[in-house]
PDB file of C-alpha atoms in Angstrom:
ATOM      1  CA  MET A  72      30.408   5.676  88.106  1.00 38.00           C
ATOM      2  CA  VAL A  73      32.899   6.408  85.344  1.00 36.00           C
ATOM      3  CA  VAL A  74      32.732   4.259  82.227  1.00 37.00           C
ATOM      4  CA  MET A  75      34.674   4.400  79.006  1.00 36.00           C
ATOM      5  CA  GLU A  76      33.044   5.328  75.742  1.00 39.00           C
ATOM      6  CA  ILE A  77      31.990   2.226  73.807  1.00 38.00           C
ATOM      7  CA  PRO A  78      30.996   2.217  70.119  1.00 42.00           C
ATOM      8  CA  GLU A  79      27.275   1.715  69.734  1.00 42.00           C
ATOM      9  CA  ASN A  80      27.768  -1.350  67.519  1.00 44.00           C
ATOM     10  CA  GLU A  81      29.338  -3.190  70.450  1.00 48.00           C
ATOM     11  CA  THR A  82      25.945  -4.499  71.567  1.00 71.00           C
ATOM     12  CA  GLY A  83      27.338  -6.912  74.170  1.00 80.00           C
ATOM     13  CA  VAL A  84      29.301  -4.145  75.853  1.00 82.00           C
ATOM     14  CA  THR A  85      26.369  -1.754  75.534  1.00 85.00           C
ATOM     15  CA  ARG A  86      24.137  -4.195  77.381  1.00 86.00           C
ATOM     16  CA  LEU A  87      26.782  -4.666  80.060  1.00 89.00           C
ATOM     17  CA  ARG A  88      27.038  -0.909  80.560  1.00 88.00           C
ATOM     18  CA  ALA A  89      23.252  -0.604  80.796  1.00 89.00           C
ATOM     19  CA  ALA A  90      23.027  -3.436  83.337  1.00 90.00           C
ATOM     20  CA  ILE A  91      25.703  -1.848  85.518  1.00 91.00           C
ATOM     21  CA  ARG A  92      24.026   1.536  85.322  1.00 89.00           C
ATOM     22  CA  ASP A  93      20.633   0.072  86.272  1.00 90.00           C
ATOM     23  CA  GLN A  94      21.938  -2.095  89.130  1.00 90.00           C
ATOM     24  CA  TRP A  95      24.673   0.203  90.455  1.00 92.00           C
ATOM     25  CA  ASP A  96      22.807   1.290  93.602  1.00 90.00           C
ATOM     26  CA  ASP A  97      22.151  -2.341  94.551  1.00 90.00           C
ATOM     27  CA  LEU A  98      25.742  -3.511  94.163  1.00 91.00           C
ATOM     28  CA  SER A  99      28.012  -3.928  97.164  1.00 93.00           C
ATOM     29  CA  THR A 100      31.364  -2.117  97.312  1.00 92.00           C
ATOM     30  CA  SER A 101      33.246  -5.192  96.096  1.00 92.00           C
ATOM     31  CA  GLU A 102      30.677  -5.868  93.362  1.00 92.00           C
ATOM     32  CA  ARG A 103      31.079  -2.280  92.176  1.00 93.00           C
ATOM     33  CA  ALA A 104      34.821  -2.875  91.905  1.00 93.00           C
ATOM     34  CA  VAL A 105      34.108  -5.834  89.628  1.00 93.00           C
ATOM     35  CA  ALA A 106      31.628  -3.818  87.561  1.00 92.00           C
ATOM     36  CA  GLN A 107      34.073  -0.956  87.178  1.00 90.00           C
ATOM     37  CA  TYR A 108      36.751  -3.302  85.924  1.00 91.00           C
ATOM     38  CA  LEU A 109      34.360  -4.974  83.456  1.00 91.00           C
ATOM     39  CA  VAL A 110      33.583  -1.713  81.683  1.00 86.00           C
ATOM     40  CA  THR A 111      37.182  -0.503  81.507  1.00 87.00           C
ATOM     41  CA  ALA A 112      38.958  -3.688  80.430  1.00 87.00           C
ATOM     42  CA  PRO A 113      39.354  -4.464  76.696  1.00 82.00           C
ATOM     43  CA  VAL A 114      36.795  -6.936  75.364  1.00 80.00           C
ATOM     44  CA  GLU A 115      39.449  -9.437  74.290  1.00 76.00           C
ATOM     45  CA  GLN A 116      40.866  -9.403  77.809  1.00 79.00           C
ATOM     46  CA  LEU A 117      37.483 -10.259  79.298  1.00 83.00           C
ATOM     47  CA  LEU A 118      36.953 -13.045  76.780  1.00 81.00           C
ATOM     48  CA  PHE A 119      40.088 -14.892  77.854  1.00 77.00           C
ATOM     49  CA  ALA A 120      39.940 -14.191  81.589  1.00 81.00           C
ATOM     50  CA  SER A 121      38.794 -16.663  84.231  1.00 81.00           C
ATOM     51  CA  ALA A 122      36.684 -15.654  87.217  1.00 84.00           C
ATOM     52  CA  GLN A 123      39.790 -15.956  89.374  1.00 84.00           C
ATOM     53  CA  GLU A 124      41.749 -13.626  87.075  1.00 86.00           C
ATOM     54  CA  LEU A 125      38.903 -11.095  87.046  1.00 90.00           C
ATOM     55  CA  GLY A 126      38.767 -11.266  90.827  1.00 91.00           C
ATOM     56  CA  ALA A 127      42.483 -10.574  91.099  1.00 90.00           C
ATOM     57  CA  ALA A 128      42.321  -7.742  88.559  1.00 91.00           C
ATOM     58  CA  SER A 129      39.450  -6.065  90.444  1.00 92.00           C
ATOM     59  CA  SER A 130      41.036  -6.711  93.872  1.00 93.00           C
ATOM     60  CA  THR A 131      38.107  -8.903  94.883  1.00 93.00           C
ATOM     61  CA  SER A 132      37.607 -12.673  94.482  1.00 91.00           C
ATOM     62  CA  ASN A 133      36.231 -15.144  91.956  1.00 87.00           C
ATOM     63  CA  ALA A 134      33.132 -15.622  94.142  1.00 89.00           C
ATOM     64  CA  THR A 135      32.519 -11.865  94.087  1.00 93.00           C
ATOM     65  CA  VAL A 136      32.849 -11.836  90.300  1.00 91.00           C
ATOM     66  CA  VAL A 137      30.196 -14.548  89.991  1.00 88.00           C
ATOM     67  CA  ARG A 138      27.855 -12.744  92.412  1.00 91.00           C
ATOM     68  CA  ALA A 139      28.310  -9.438  90.596  1.00 93.00           C
ATOM     69  CA  LEU A 140      27.538 -10.992  87.226  1.00 92.00           C
ATOM     70  CA  GLN A 141      24.415 -12.684  88.564  1.00 90.00           C
ATOM     71  CA  ARG A 142      23.312  -9.374  90.116  1.00 91.00           C
ATOM     72  CA  LEU A 143      23.762  -7.816  86.664  1.00 92.00           C
ATOM     73  CA  GLY A 144      21.482 -10.414  85.095  1.00 89.00           C
ATOM     74  CA  TYR A 145      24.005 -12.890  83.685  1.00 87.00           C
ATOM     75  CA  ALA A 146      23.846 -16.598  84.457  1.00 78.00           C
ATOM     76  CA  GLY A 147      27.606 -16.530  84.935  1.00 80.00           C
ATOM     77  CA  LEU A 148      30.886 -15.581  83.302  1.00 83.00           C
ATOM     78  CA  PRO A 149      30.296 -17.795  80.210  1.00 79.00           C
ATOM     79  CA  ALA A 150      27.047 -15.915  79.551  1.00 80.00           C
ATOM     80  CA  LEU A 151      28.854 -12.570  79.600  1.00 86.00           C
ATOM     81  CA  LYS A 152      31.617 -13.931  77.382  1.00 83.00           C
ATOM     82  CA  ARG A 153      29.089 -15.255  74.893  1.00 77.00           C
ATOM     83  CA  GLU A 154      27.480 -11.849  74.469  1.00 80.00           C
ATOM     84  CA  LEU A 155      30.817 -10.093  74.148  1.00 81.00           C
ATOM     85  CA  ALA A 156      32.091 -12.756  71.744  1.00 76.00           C
ATOM     86  CA  ASN A 157      29.155 -12.227  69.382  1.00 69.00           C
ATOM     87  CA  ASP A 158      30.391  -8.694  68.690  1.00 61.00           C
ATOM     88  CA  PHE A 159      34.067  -9.562  68.846  1.00 58.00           C
ATOM     89  CA  THR A 160      33.962 -12.486  66.407  1.00 54.00           C
ATOM     90  CA  SER A 161      31.842 -10.595  63.893  1.00 51.00           C
ATOM     91  CA  THR A 162      34.337  -7.726  63.645  1.00 51.00           C
ATOM     92  CA  VAL A 163      37.716  -9.425  64.203  1.00 52.00           C
ATOM     93  CA  ALA A 164      39.211 -11.801  61.643  1.00 51.00           C
ATOM     94  CA  PRO A 165      39.786 -15.440  62.745  1.00 52.00           C
ATOM     95  CA  GLU A 166      43.554 -15.189  62.364  1.00 47.00           C
ATOM     96  CA  VAL A 167      43.587 -12.103  64.581  1.00 53.00           C
ATOM     97  CA  ARG A 168      41.534 -13.903  67.225  1.00 51.00           C
ATOM     98  CA  LEU A 169      43.983 -16.813  67.082  1.00 53.00           C
ATOM     99  CA  LYS A 170      46.912 -14.458  67.613  1.00 56.00           C
ATOM    100  CA  GLN A 171      45.128 -12.939  70.593  1.00 58.00           C
ATOM    101  CA  ARG A 172      44.458 -16.376  72.109  1.00 57.00           C
ATOM    102  CA  ILE A 173      48.138 -17.215  71.740  1.00 58.00           C
ATOM    103  CA  ALA A 174      49.175 -13.872  73.184  1.00 61.00           C
ATOM    104  CA  HIS A 175      46.878 -14.385  76.156  1.00 59.00           C
ATOM    105  CA  VAL A 176      48.233 -17.786  77.171  1.00 59.00           C
ATOM    106  CA  GLY A 177      51.830 -17.075  76.169  1.00 63.00           C
ATOM    107  CA  ARG A 178      54.319 -19.933  76.341  1.00 67.00           C
ATOM    108  CA  ASP A 179      53.819 -20.779  79.990  1.00 72.00           C
ATOM    109  CA  LEU A 180      52.701 -24.413  79.952  1.00 81.00           C
ATOM    110  CA  ASP A 181      51.248 -24.163  83.451  1.00 82.00           C
ATOM    111  CA  SER A 182      49.147 -21.196  82.346  1.00 78.00           C
ATOM    112  CA  ILE A 183      47.995 -22.967  79.184  1.00 82.00           C
ATOM    113  CA  TRP A 184      46.982 -26.039  81.147  1.00 86.00           C
ATOM    114  CA  SER A 185      45.125 -23.912  83.695  1.00 83.00           C
ATOM    115  CA  ASP A 186      43.327 -21.766  81.104  1.00 82.00           C
ATOM    116  CA  VAL A 187      41.985 -24.720  79.146  1.00 86.00           C
ATOM    117  CA  PHE A 188      40.619 -26.472  82.217  1.00 88.00           C
ATOM    118  CA  ALA A 189      39.242 -23.233  83.673  1.00 84.00           C
ATOM    119  CA  GLU A 190      37.206 -22.468  80.557  1.00 83.00           C
ATOM    120  CA  ALA A 191      36.026 -26.074  80.301  1.00 89.00           C
ATOM    121  CA  GLN A 192      34.872 -26.003  83.919  1.00 87.00           C
ATOM    122  CA  ASP A 193      33.078 -22.691  83.378  1.00 83.00           C
ATOM    123  CA  ARG A 194      31.203 -24.115  80.390  1.00 86.00           C
ATOM    124  CA  ILE A 195      30.299 -27.313  82.219  1.00 90.00           C
ATOM    125  CA  ASP A 196      29.024 -25.425  85.283  1.00 86.00           C
ATOM    126  CA  HIS A 197      27.052 -23.100  83.008  1.00 83.00           C
ATOM    127  CA  ALA A 198      25.408 -26.041  81.242  1.00 88.00           C
ATOM    128  CA  ARG A 199      24.503 -27.668  84.547  1.00 88.00           C
ATOM    129  CA  ARG A 200      22.865 -24.493  85.877  1.00 84.00           C
ATOM    130  CA  LEU A 201      20.924 -23.548  82.762  1.00 84.00           C
ATOM    131  CA  THR A 202      19.344 -26.894  81.864  1.00 88.00           C
ATOM    132  CA  GLU A 203      16.114 -27.430  83.741  1.00 89.00           C
ATOM    133  CA  PRO A 204      15.551 -30.891  85.309  1.00 92.00           C
ATOM    134  CA  GLU A 205      12.155 -31.056  83.627  1.00 95.00           C
ATOM    135  CA  ALA A 206      13.806 -30.569  80.233  1.00 96.00           C
ATOM    136  CA  VAL A 207      16.085 -33.517  80.959  1.00 96.00           C
ATOM    137  CA  ARG A 208      13.109 -35.687  81.970  1.00 97.00           C
ATOM    138  CA  ARG A 209      11.171 -34.815  78.805  1.00 97.00           C
ATOM    139  CA  SER A 210      14.230 -35.509  76.660  1.00 97.00           C
ATOM    140  CA  VAL A 211      14.872 -38.912  78.213  1.00 97.00           C
ATOM    141  CA  ALA A 212      11.205 -39.863  77.929  1.00 97.00           C
ATOM    142  CA  ALA A 213      11.131 -38.888  74.251  1.00 97.00           C
ATOM    143  CA  LEU A 214      14.200 -40.983  73.443  1.00 97.00           C
ATOM    144  CA  ALA A 215      13.106 -43.922  75.602  1.00 96.00           C
ATOM    145  CA  GLU A 216       9.833 -44.211  73.684  1.00 95.00           C
ATOM    146  CA  ALA A 217      11.371 -43.666  70.238  1.00 97.00           C
ATOM    147  CA  HIS A 218      11.354 -46.383  67.596  1.00 97.00           C
ATOM    148  CA  GLU A 219      14.501 -44.822  66.113  1.00 97.00           C
ATOM    149  CA  VAL A 220      16.537 -41.757  67.094  1.00 98.00           C
ATOM    150  CA  PHE A 221      17.903 -39.441  64.404  1.00 98.00           C
ATOM    151  CA  CYS A 222      20.985 -37.603  65.724  1.00 98.00           C
ATOM    152  CA  TYR A 223      21.706 -34.473  63.677  1.00 97.00           C
ATOM    153  CA  GLY A 224      24.862 -32.380  63.814  1.00 96.00           C
ATOM    154  CA  ILE A 225      27.120 -30.612  61.329  1.00 95.00           C
ATOM    155  CA  ALA A 226      30.577 -29.046  61.526  1.00 91.00           C
ATOM    156  CA  ALA A 227      31.572 -28.492  65.173  1.00 91.00           C
ATOM    157  CA  SER A 228      28.311 -30.105  66.320  1.00 94.00           C
ATOM    158  CA  GLU A 229      28.998 -33.348  64.476  1.00 95.00           C
ATOM    159  CA  PRO A 230      30.955 -35.115  67.272  1.00 96.00           C
ATOM    160  CA  GLY A 231      28.070 -34.889  69.743  1.00 96.00           C
ATOM    161  CA  ALA A 232      25.511 -36.233  67.270  1.00 97.00           C
ATOM    162  CA  ARG A 233      27.821 -38.965  65.992  1.00 97.00           C
ATOM    163  CA  HIS A 234      28.703 -40.042  69.540  1.00 97.00           C
ATOM    164  CA  LEU A 235      25.052 -40.188  70.616  1.00 98.00           C
ATOM    165  CA  ALA A 236      24.023 -42.279  67.601  1.00 97.00           C
ATOM    166  CA  LEU A 237      26.883 -44.745  68.033  1.00 97.00           C
ATOM    167  CA  ALA A 238      26.431 -45.148  71.778  1.00 97.00           C
ATOM    168  CA  LEU A 239      22.643 -45.531  71.502  1.00 97.00           C
ATOM    169  CA  GLY A 240      23.245 -48.527  69.259  1.00 96.00           C
ATOM    170  CA  ARG A 241      25.612 -49.980  71.835  1.00 96.00           C
ATOM    171  CA  ILE A 242      22.861 -49.999  74.465  1.00 95.00           C
ATOM    172  CA  GLY A 243      20.391 -51.659  72.131  1.00 95.00           C
ATOM    173  CA  ARG A 244      18.503 -48.687  70.711  1.00 96.00           C
ATOM    174  CA  ARG A 245      18.019 -47.945  67.041  1.00 96.00           C
ATOM    175  CA  ALA A 246      19.724 -44.738  66.003  1.00 97.00           C
ATOM    176  CA  ARG A 247      21.296 -43.088  62.993  1.00 97.00           C
ATOM    177  CA  PHE A 248      23.728 -40.211  62.600  1.00 97.00           C
ATOM    178  CA  VAL A 249      22.598 -37.515  60.155  1.00 97.00           C
ATOM    179  CA  SER A 250      24.826 -34.693  58.919  1.00 95.00           C
ATOM    180  CA  GLU A 251      23.504 -33.871  55.441  1.00 96.00           C
ATOM    181  CA  THR A 252      22.556 -30.336  54.469  1.00 95.00           C
ATOM    182  CA  GLY A 253      20.549 -28.932  51.582  1.00 94.00           C
ATOM    183  CA  PHE A 254      18.815 -31.328  49.174  1.00 93.00           C
ATOM    184  CA  ALA A 255      20.748 -34.310  50.546  1.00 95.00           C
ATOM    185  CA  LEU A 256      18.941 -33.969  53.873  1.00 96.00           C
ATOM    186  CA  ALA A 257      15.577 -34.719  52.215  1.00 96.00           C
ATOM    187  CA  ASP A 258      16.505 -38.388  51.739  1.00 95.00           C
ATOM    188  CA  GLN A 259      17.205 -38.765  55.457  1.00 95.00           C
ATOM    189  CA  LEU A 260      14.028 -36.954  56.471  1.00 96.00           C
ATOM    190  CA  LEU A 261      11.992 -39.234  54.239  1.00 96.00           C
ATOM    191  CA  ALA A 262      12.797 -42.089  56.645  1.00 95.00           C
ATOM    192  CA  LEU A 263      11.603 -40.151  59.707  1.00 96.00           C
ATOM    193  CA  GLY A 264       8.282 -41.542  60.882  1.00 96.00           C
ATOM    194  CA  GLN A 265       5.717 -41.637  63.645  1.00 96.00           C
ATOM    195  CA  GLY A 266       7.167 -42.644  66.986  1.00 96.00           C
ATOM    196  CA  ASP A 267      10.718 -41.596  66.073  1.00 97.00           C
ATOM    197  CA  ALA A 268      12.742 -38.869  67.776  1.00 98.00           C
ATOM    198  CA  VAL A 269      15.248 -36.310  66.519  1.00 98.00           C
ATOM    199  CA  VAL A 270      18.099 -34.891  68.592  1.00 98.00           C
ATOM    200  CA  ILE A 271      19.518 -31.748  66.995  1.00 98.00           C
ATOM    201  CA  PHE A 272      22.923 -30.437  68.057  1.00 97.00           C
ATOM    202  CA  GLN A 273      23.189 -26.814  66.931  1.00 94.00           C
ATOM    203  CA  PRO A 274      24.662 -24.068  69.150  1.00 90.00           C
ATOM    204  CA  GLY A 275      23.732 -20.767  67.579  1.00 83.00           C
ATOM    205  CA  ARG A 276      23.019 -20.485  63.860  1.00 85.00           C
ATOM    206  CA  ARG A 277      19.392 -20.586  62.692  1.00 89.00           C
ATOM    207  CA  LEU A 278      19.712 -22.914  59.718  1.00 92.00           C
ATOM    208  CA  VAL A 279      16.873 -23.620  57.308  1.00 95.00           C
ATOM    209  CA  GLU A 280      17.562 -27.329  57.892  1.00 96.00           C
ATOM    210  CA  LEU A 281      16.417 -26.955  61.504  1.00 96.00           C
ATOM    211  CA  THR A 282      13.048 -25.559  60.493  1.00 95.00           C
ATOM    212  CA  VAL A 283      12.511 -28.248  57.850  1.00 96.00           C
ATOM    213  CA  MET A 284      13.435 -31.035  60.293  1.00 96.00           C
ATOM    214  CA  MET A 285      11.114 -29.705  62.971  1.00 97.00           C
ATOM    215  CA  GLU A 286       8.234 -29.304  60.528  1.00 97.00           C
ATOM    216  CA  ARG A 287       8.790 -32.814  59.175  1.00 97.00           C
ATOM    217  CA  ALA A 288       8.861 -34.223  62.708  1.00 97.00           C
ATOM    218  CA  ARG A 289       5.603 -32.513  63.587  1.00 96.00           C
ATOM    219  CA  ALA A 290       3.975 -33.705  60.357  1.00 97.00           C
ATOM    220  CA  VAL A 291       4.817 -37.388  60.938  1.00 97.00           C
ATOM    221  CA  GLY A 292       4.450 -37.455  64.723  1.00 96.00           C
ATOM    222  CA  ALA A 293       8.107 -37.536  65.803  1.00 97.00           C
ATOM    223  CA  LYS A 294       9.514 -35.681  68.816  1.00 97.00           C
ATOM    224  CA  VAL A 295      12.456 -33.258  68.728  1.00 98.00           C
ATOM    225  CA  VAL A 296      15.084 -32.526  71.384  1.00 98.00           C
ATOM    226  CA  LEU A 297      17.292 -29.484  70.771  1.00 97.00           C
ATOM    227  CA  VAL A 298      20.817 -29.309  72.221  1.00 97.00           C
ATOM    228  CA  THR A 299      21.873 -25.678  71.844  1.00 94.00           C
ATOM    229  CA  ASP A 300      23.386 -22.580  73.357  1.00 89.00           C
ATOM    230  CA  GLU A 301      21.489 -19.656  71.858  1.00 85.00           C
ATOM    231  CA  LEU A 302      18.485 -21.108  70.013  1.00 91.00           C
ATOM    232  CA  GLY A 303      16.364 -22.380  72.886  1.00 90.00           C
ATOM    233  CA  GLU A 304      14.013 -19.422  72.990  1.00 89.00           C
ATOM    234  CA  ALA A 305      13.630 -19.289  69.208  1.00 92.00           C
ATOM    235  CA  TYR A 306      12.560 -22.934  68.881  1.00 95.00           C
ATOM    236  CA  ALA A 307      11.107 -23.750  72.303  1.00 93.00           C
ATOM    237  CA  ASP A 308       7.549 -24.026  70.997  1.00 94.00           C
ATOM    238  CA  ARG A 309       8.565 -26.480  68.253  1.00 95.00           C
ATOM    239  CA  VAL A 310      10.489 -29.031  70.300  1.00 96.00           C
ATOM    240  CA  GLU A 311       9.861 -31.435  73.147  1.00 96.00           C
ATOM    241  CA  ALA A 312      12.749 -30.055  75.204  1.00 96.00           C
ATOM    242  CA  VAL A 313      15.786 -27.784  75.063  1.00 96.00           C
ATOM    243  CA  LEU A 314      19.085 -28.860  76.634  1.00 96.00           C
ATOM    244  CA  THR A 315      21.765 -26.214  77.091  1.00 93.00           C
ATOM    245  CA  ALA A 316      25.279 -26.840  75.759  1.00 93.00           C
ATOM    246  CA  PRO A 317      27.257 -23.571  75.948  1.00 88.00           C
ATOM    247  CA  HIS A 318      29.760 -23.081  73.153  1.00 84.00           C
ATOM    248  CA  THR A 319      33.229 -21.637  73.634  1.00 82.00           C
ATOM    249  CA  PRO A 320      33.533 -17.838  73.613  1.00 74.00           C
ATOM    250  CA  THR A 321      37.277 -17.965  72.998  1.00 76.00           C
ATOM    251  CA  GLY A 322      38.080 -21.060  70.962  1.00 77.00           C
ATOM    252  CA  ILE A 323      40.367 -22.330  73.715  1.00 81.00           C
ATOM    253  CA  THR A 324      38.257 -25.428  74.342  1.00 88.00           C
ATOM    254  CA  ALA A 325      36.556 -27.718  71.823  1.00 90.00           C
ATOM    255  CA  GLU A 326      33.179 -26.558  70.570  1.00 89.00           C
ATOM    256  CA  SER A 327      31.762 -30.059  70.999  1.00 93.00           C
ATOM    257  CA  LEU A 328      32.718 -30.398  74.687  1.00 95.00           C
ATOM    258  CA  THR A 329      29.368 -29.647  76.329  1.00 94.00           C
ATOM    259  CA  GLY A 330      27.350 -31.345  73.587  1.00 96.00           C
ATOM    260  CA  LEU A 331      29.245 -34.570  74.234  1.00 97.00           C
ATOM    261  CA  LEU A 332      28.515 -34.301  77.953  1.00 96.00           C
ATOM    262  CA  VAL A 333      24.816 -33.739  77.307  1.00 97.00           C
ATOM    263  CA  ALA A 334      24.839 -36.843  75.100  1.00 97.00           C
ATOM    264  CA  ASP A 335      26.554 -38.842  77.856  1.00 97.00           C
ATOM    265  CA  ALA A 336      23.922 -37.790  80.387  1.00 97.00           C
ATOM    266  CA  LEU A 337      21.120 -38.915  78.052  1.00 97.00           C
ATOM    267  CA  LEU A 338      22.874 -42.220  77.379  1.00 97.00           C
ATOM    268  CA  LEU A 339      23.361 -43.055  81.034  1.00 96.00           C
ATOM    269  CA  ALA A 340      19.744 -42.203  81.819  1.00 96.00           C
ATOM    270  CA  LEU A 341      18.481 -44.434  78.995  1.00 96.00           C
ATOM    271  CA  ALA A 342      20.734 -47.306  80.053  1.00 95.00           C
ATOM    272  CA  THR A 343      19.333 -47.186  83.585  1.00 95.00           C
ATOM    273  CA  LEU A 344      15.754 -47.211  82.269  1.00 94.00           C
ATOM    274  CA  ASP A 345      16.300 -50.524  80.499  1.00 93.00           C
ATOM    275  CA  GLU A 346      19.282 -52.164  82.138  1.00 92.00           C
ATOM    276  CA  THR A 347      18.529 -55.602  80.696  1.00 94.00           C
ATOM    277  CA  ARG A 348      18.576 -54.351  77.113  1.00 93.00           C
ATOM    278  CA  ALA A 349      21.722 -52.287  77.672  1.00 93.00           C
ATOM    279  CA  VAL A 350      23.628 -55.147  79.316  1.00 93.00           C
ATOM    280  CA  GLU A 351      22.584 -57.696  76.687  1.00 94.00           C
ATOM    281  CA  SER A 352      23.564 -55.358  73.867  1.00 94.00           C
ATOM    282  CA  SER A 353      26.926 -54.698  75.512  1.00 92.00           C
ATOM    283  CA  HIS A 354      27.463 -58.448  75.865  1.00 93.00           C
ATOM    284  CA  GLN A 355      26.726 -59.021  72.179  1.00 94.00           C
ATOM    285  CA  LEU A 356      29.049 -56.179  71.191  1.00 93.00           C
ATOM    286  CA  THR A 357      31.870 -57.703  73.222  1.00 92.00           C
ATOM    287  CA  ALA A 358      31.282 -61.115  71.659  1.00 91.00           C
ATOM    288  CA  LEU A 359      31.382 -59.688  68.152  1.00 91.00           C
ATOM    289  CA  ARG A 360      34.599 -57.817  68.900  1.00 90.00           C
ATOM    290  CA  GLU A 361      36.206 -60.984  70.207  1.00 90.00           C
ATOM    291  CA  GLN A 362      35.245 -62.807  67.017  1.00 89.00           C
ATOM    292  CA  LEU A 363      36.774 -60.051  64.916  1.00 89.00           C
ATOM    293  CA  LEU A 364      39.990 -60.228  66.927  1.00 88.00           C
ATOM    294  CA  ASP A 365      40.232 -64.032  66.701  1.00 77.00           C
ATOM    295  CA  PRO A 366      43.325 -64.754  64.545  1.00 70.00           C
ATOM    296  CA  LYS A 367      41.855 -68.119  63.498  1.00 72.00           C
ATOM    297  CA  ARG A 368      39.074 -66.314  61.592  1.00 66.00           C
ATOM    298  CA  ARG A 369      41.442 -64.186  59.512  1.00 62.00           C
ATOM    299  CA  GLY A 370      41.720 -64.947  55.821  1.00 58.00           C
TER     300      GLY A 370
END
């Protein structure tokens, strides 16, 4: 097999090359065509390509691309993109990456529409495959038993945490949204007590706040659920469960997309566990809204 020379600091590409070299004899002819294309295409081209586009470029199919990647040890195309993106985003300025995203999609509205939905679908499928059913069960059980749920998220992770806290209240469960960092977080953690639960939305950065929250939860007897992309292995022994929410390798789709879906799955599960509470809370919410919209009460 012929491969191009890759700088040693391109760790994602280096791993890809090693995986292809190790698995080459076990790959089918069509899978080898995919592998050959993967090591000769520019990284930025792989980051923005869909499985269908990679199949066309390698004269195979999107199904063959998925099979080849799984044979090489990747959970799917998003997993490969994530590894490549780690190198790419650390060496390429944000404005350059934006220009490359624009160059990739061009001005073809059909292509733009297709690319956004293709990446979203890839991320959603990836999340569905990588989250173990047992992790979902442990997460739901932890939240169902919680006196109050602390939903933590900052920056791009804020929408998922904010949505979960708001919607938990709407089904009759006590919850609060937390987004403080540094010293300001201490005031929020002071309220965390025995029987509470913490849901942390954090895709990839190992923040000191995560460690402090987890240690505080353990000290007071609260359970922690981590919604993440890359940190599951690092914190698995400190949390009740890890739920996978893959982030975007390209920036084409919203960072919060999969975190919001994970939150929705937890919410629906909790509503079904206590339908009476959820329905009654929804009824009260509707009544309060109607009162607020009543023109006779204005002034």
